[in-house]
C-alpha cells in the first residue's frame, strides 16, 4: 500500500502540474497525459464519481461483497434510489462496477467491482480508515474553530 502511494507520488512529481507542461490543460490517451487539474480532462469526471459521497460509499460497500440493488441501498444508509442508480451507472461506465442481470422474474440484478474498482475501493478504504481514526482530532479542531468564530 505504502509503496503504491510512493509510486503515485513519484508519478505526480514526474508528470507535473498542467501549468508546468507545454500543453497545459491537454489530456491524451497516454497514462502520463491525464491531469485532473486540467479543466477538460476526463480524469476529473472519474475522480468526481469516485470521491463523491455516494460513489466512495458505494465502492466501499461493494468491496466487501457482490450486492443486489436494495442490499446496497440498505448498506449505504441515506442514499436515495435515484441517486444510487445514477451513481452505479457512472461507476459502471467508468469501468469500476459490473452490473449482472439474470433473466428471472422478477429480474435479479447484482453489482460487483471490477479489478480496477477493487483497487480503487482499497485506496478509498484506507482514506476512510484515516478519517474515522482521526475523528477525535477533527471534532476538536471543529470545536476550536467554532469557539473562535463565536468569540469574534
mmCIF file of N, CA and C in Angstrom, residues 22-77:
data_model
loop_
_atom_site.group_PDB
_atom_site.id
_atom_site.type_symbol
_atom_site.label_atom_id
_atom_site.label_comp_id
_atom_site.label_asym_id
_atom_site.label_seq_id
_atom_site.Cartn_x
_atom_site.Cartn_y
_atom_site.Cartn_z
ATOM 1 N N UNK A 22 4.177 22.143 -21.535
ATOM 2 C CA UNK A 22 3.898 22.997 -22.688
ATOM 3 C C UNK A 22 2.459 22.919 -23.156
ATOM 4 N N UNK A 23 1.827 21.771 -23.033
ATOM 5 C CA UNK A 23 0.443 21.590 -23.478
ATOM 6 C C UNK A 23 -0.491 21.665 -22.278
ATOM 7 N N UNK A 24 -0.379 22.690 -21.482
ATOM 8 C CA UNK A 24 -1.172 22.812 -20.264
ATOM 9 C C UNK A 24 -2.652 22.632 -20.567
ATOM 10 N N UNK A 25 -3.294 21.802 -19.761
ATOM 11 C CA UNK A 25 -4.715 21.576 -19.903
ATOM 12 C C UNK A 25 -5.084 20.503 -20.908
ATOM 13 N N UNK A 26 -4.115 19.913 -21.570
ATOM 14 C CA UNK A 26 -4.401 18.887 -22.570
ATOM 15 C C UNK A 26 -4.441 17.523 -21.903
ATOM 16 N N UNK A 27 -5.265 16.658 -22.432
ATOM 17 C CA UNK A 27 -5.335 15.283 -21.965
ATOM 18 C C UNK A 27 -5.326 14.380 -23.177
ATOM 19 N N UNK A 28 -4.520 13.322 -23.095
ATOM 20 C CA UNK A 28 -4.423 12.403 -24.222
ATOM 21 C C UNK A 28 -4.728 10.988 -23.808
ATOM 22 N N UNK A 29 -4.323 10.057 -24.637
ATOM 23 C CA UNK A 29 -4.577 8.657 -24.375
ATOM 24 C C UNK A 29 -3.476 8.003 -23.549
ATOM 25 N N UNK A 30 -2.312 8.600 -23.489
ATOM 26 C CA UNK A 30 -1.211 8.033 -22.715
ATOM 27 C C UNK A 30 -1.482 8.235 -21.235
ATOM 28 N N UNK A 31 -1.014 7.295 -20.419
ATOM 29 C CA UNK A 31 -1.249 7.361 -18.977
ATOM 30 C C UNK A 31 -0.728 8.674 -18.410
ATOM 31 N N UNK A 32 0.433 9.113 -18.851
ATOM 32 C CA UNK A 32 1.042 10.330 -18.318
ATOM 33 C C UNK A 32 0.282 11.588 -18.704
ATOM 34 N N UNK A 33 -0.506 11.522 -19.752
ATOM 35 C CA UNK A 33 -1.122 12.723 -20.297
ATOM 36 C C UNK A 33 -2.352 13.188 -19.520
ATOM 37 N N UNK A 34 -2.886 12.386 -18.622
ATOM 38 C CA UNK A 34 -4.083 12.774 -17.898
ATOM 39 C C UNK A 34 -3.721 13.627 -16.691
ATOM 40 N N UNK A 35 -4.483 14.681 -16.490
ATOM 41 C CA UNK A 35 -4.187 15.640 -15.435
ATOM 42 C C UNK A 35 -5.506 16.167 -14.869
ATOM 43 N N UNK A 36 -5.858 15.757 -13.650
ATOM 44 C CA UNK A 36 -7.129 16.174 -13.057
ATOM 45 C C UNK A 36 -7.210 17.680 -12.826
ATOM 46 N N UNK A 37 -6.078 18.359 -12.877
ATOM 47 C CA UNK A 37 -6.091 19.806 -12.698
ATOM 48 C C UNK A 37 -6.498 20.542 -13.983
ATOM 49 N N UNK A 38 -6.473 19.827 -15.111
ATOM 50 C CA UNK A 38 -6.881 20.421 -16.386
ATOM 51 C C UNK A 38 -8.409 20.404 -16.475
ATOM 52 N N UNK A 39 -8.986 21.532 -16.814
ATOM 53 C CA UNK A 39 -10.437 21.706 -16.818
ATOM 54 C C UNK A 39 -11.183 20.654 -17.631
ATOM 55 N N UNK A 40 -10.702 20.322 -18.823
ATOM 56 C CA UNK A 40 -11.431 19.430 -19.716
ATOM 57 C C UNK A 40 -10.940 17.981 -19.688
ATOM 58 N N UNK A 41 -10.114 17.656 -18.740
ATOM 59 C CA UNK A 41 -9.578 16.295 -18.688
ATOM 60 C C UNK A 41 -10.642 15.321 -18.165
ATOM 61 N N UNK A 42 -10.853 14.205 -18.858
ATOM 62 C CA UNK A 42 -11.876 13.246 -18.418
ATOM 63 C C UNK A 42 -11.554 12.609 -17.069
ATOM 64 N N UNK A 43 -10.299 12.652 -16.658
ATOM 65 C CA UNK A 43 -9.958 12.083 -15.352
ATOM 66 C C UNK A 43 -10.639 12.850 -14.219
ATOM 67 N N UNK A 44 -10.952 14.110 -14.456
ATOM 68 C CA UNK A 44 -11.623 14.907 -13.426
ATOM 69 C C UNK A 44 -13.021 14.364 -13.153
ATOM 70 N N UNK A 45 -13.751 13.984 -14.199
ATOM 71 C CA UNK A 45 -15.089 13.404 -14.005
ATOM 72 C C UNK A 45 -15.017 12.083 -13.255
ATOM 73 N N UNK A 46 -14.051 11.263 -13.619
ATOM 74 C CA UNK A 46 -13.912 9.977 -12.932
ATOM 75 C C UNK A 46 -13.562 10.193 -11.470
ATOM 76 N N UNK A 47 -12.668 11.129 -11.201
ATOM 77 C CA UNK A 47 -12.324 11.440 -9.811
ATOM 78 C C UNK A 47 -13.565 11.890 -9.043
ATOM 79 N N UNK A 48 -14.399 12.677 -9.687
ATOM 80 C CA UNK A 48 -15.639 13.121 -9.052
ATOM 81 C C UNK A 48 -16.562 11.935 -8.758
ATOM 82 N N UNK A 49 -16.666 11.008 -9.688
ATOM 83 C CA UNK A 49 -17.513 9.827 -9.478
ATOM 84 C C UNK A 49 -17.003 8.987 -8.310
ATOM 85 N N UNK A 50 -15.697 8.855 -8.212
ATOM 86 C CA UNK A 50 -15.078 8.009 -7.184
ATOM 87 C C UNK A 50 -15.107 8.668 -5.811
ATOM 88 N N UNK A 51 -14.841 9.968 -5.766
ATOM 89 C CA UNK A 51 -14.678 10.629 -4.470
ATOM 90 C C UNK A 51 -15.925 11.330 -3.966
ATOM 91 N N UNK A 52 -16.963 11.381 -4.779
ATOM 92 C CA UNK A 52 -18.219 11.952 -4.295
ATOM 93 C C UNK A 52 -18.771 11.089 -3.170
ATOM 94 N N UNK A 53 -19.641 11.666 -2.369
ATOM 95 C CA UNK A 53 -20.168 10.952 -1.202
ATOM 96 C C UNK A 53 -20.714 9.572 -1.571
ATOM 97 N N UNK A 54 -21.592 9.517 -2.561
ATOM 98 C CA UNK A 54 -22.246 8.246 -2.864
ATOM 99 C C UNK A 54 -21.318 7.305 -3.632
ATOM 100 N N UNK A 55 -20.448 7.831 -4.458
ATOM 101 C CA UNK A 55 -19.511 6.977 -5.181
ATOM 102 C C UNK A 55 -18.542 6.276 -4.251
ATOM 103 N N UNK A 56 -17.967 7.024 -3.319
ATOM 104 C CA UNK A 56 -16.999 6.416 -2.399
ATOM 105 C C UNK A 56 -17.669 5.409 -1.477
ATOM 106 N N UNK A 57 -18.860 5.718 -1.020
ATOM 107 C CA UNK A 57 -19.565 4.769 -0.141
ATOM 108 C C UNK A 57 -20.017 3.528 -0.911
ATOM 109 N N UNK A 58 -20.449 3.723 -2.143
ATOM 110 C CA UNK A 58 -20.883 2.584 -2.963
ATOM 111 C C UNK A 58 -19.713 1.655 -3.270
ATOM 112 N N UNK A 59 -18.600 2.226 -3.696
ATOM 113 C CA UNK A 59 -17.417 1.405 -3.978
ATOM 114 C C UNK A 59 -16.948 0.673 -2.733
ATOM 115 N N UNK A 60 -16.952 1.361 -1.604
ATOM 116 C CA UNK A 60 -16.511 0.737 -0.356
ATOM 117 C C UNK A 60 -17.445 -0.391 0.067
ATOM 118 N N UNK A 61 -18.739 -0.188 -0.104
ATOM 119 C CA UNK A 61 -19.711 -1.233 0.247
ATOM 120 C C UNK A 61 -19.551 -2.452 -0.656
ATOM 121 N N UNK A 62 -19.305 -2.220 -1.933
ATOM 122 C CA UNK A 62 -19.148 -3.340 -2.870
ATOM 123 C C UNK A 62 -17.808 -4.051 -2.691
ATOM 124 N N UNK A 63 -16.867 -3.411 -2.029
ATOM 125 C CA UNK A 63 -15.579 -4.057 -1.788
ATOM 126 C C UNK A 63 -15.758 -5.308 -0.944
ATOM 127 N N UNK A 64 -16.747 -5.293 -0.083
ATOM 128 C CA UNK A 64 -16.987 -6.410 0.822
ATOM 129 C C UNK A 64 -17.677 -7.585 0.146
ATOM 130 N N UNK A 65 -18.537 -7.300 -0.845
ATOM 131 C CA UNK A 65 -19.342 -8.383 -1.402
ATOM 132 C C UNK A 65 -20.071 -7.923 -2.660
ATOM 133 N N UNK A 66 -20.551 -8.888 -3.440
ATOM 134 C CA UNK A 66 -21.476 -8.625 -4.535
ATOM 135 C C UNK A 66 -22.832 -8.373 -3.894
ATOM 136 N N UNK A 67 -23.510 -7.316 -4.333
ATOM 137 C CA UNK A 67 -24.779 -6.957 -3.702
ATOM 138 C C UNK A 67 -25.844 -6.667 -4.742
ATOM 139 N N UNK A 68 -27.070 -6.954 -4.374
ATOM 140 C CA UNK A 68 -28.212 -6.535 -5.167
ATOM 141 C C UNK A 68 -28.503 -5.078 -4.847
ATOM 142 N N UNK A 69 -29.288 -4.437 -5.704
ATOM 143 C CA UNK A 69 -29.542 -3.002 -5.568
ATOM 144 C C UNK A 69 -30.063 -2.640 -4.176
ATOM 145 N N UNK A 70 -31.113 -3.316 -3.714
ATOM 146 C CA UNK A 70 -31.703 -2.962 -2.419
ATOM 147 C C UNK A 70 -30.782 -3.287 -1.254
ATOM 148 N N UNK A 71 -29.964 -4.331 -1.387
ATOM 149 C CA UNK A 71 -28.970 -4.623 -0.353
ATOM 150 C C UNK A 71 -27.969 -3.471 -0.265
ATOM 151 N N UNK A 72 -27.564 -3.009 -1.422
ATOM 152 C CA UNK A 72 -26.614 -1.899 -1.492
ATOM 153 C C UNK A 72 -27.243 -0.626 -0.933
ATOM 154 N N UNK A 73 -28.484 -0.385 -1.258
ATOM 155 C CA UNK A 73 -29.183 0.802 -0.757
ATOM 156 C C UNK A 73 -29.296 0.776 0.764
ATOM 157 N N UNK A 74 -29.551 -0.394 1.321
ATOM 158 C CA UNK A 74 -29.614 -0.506 2.788
ATOM 159 C C UNK A 74 -28.236 -0.305 3.414
ATOM 160 N N UNK A 75 -27.206 -0.815 2.760
ATOM 161 C CA UNK A 75 -25.848 -0.701 3.285
ATOM 162 C C UNK A 75 -25.366 0.748 3.268
ATOM 163 N N UNK A 76 -25.686 1.470 2.202
ATOM 164 C CA UNK A 76 -25.291 2.875 2.074
ATOM 165 C C UNK A 76 -26.458 3.710 2.598
ATOM 166 N N UNK A 77 -26.539 3.787 3.879
ATOM 167 C CA UNK A 77 -27.649 4.446 4.556
ATOM 168 C C UNK A 77 -27.790 5.899 4.111
#
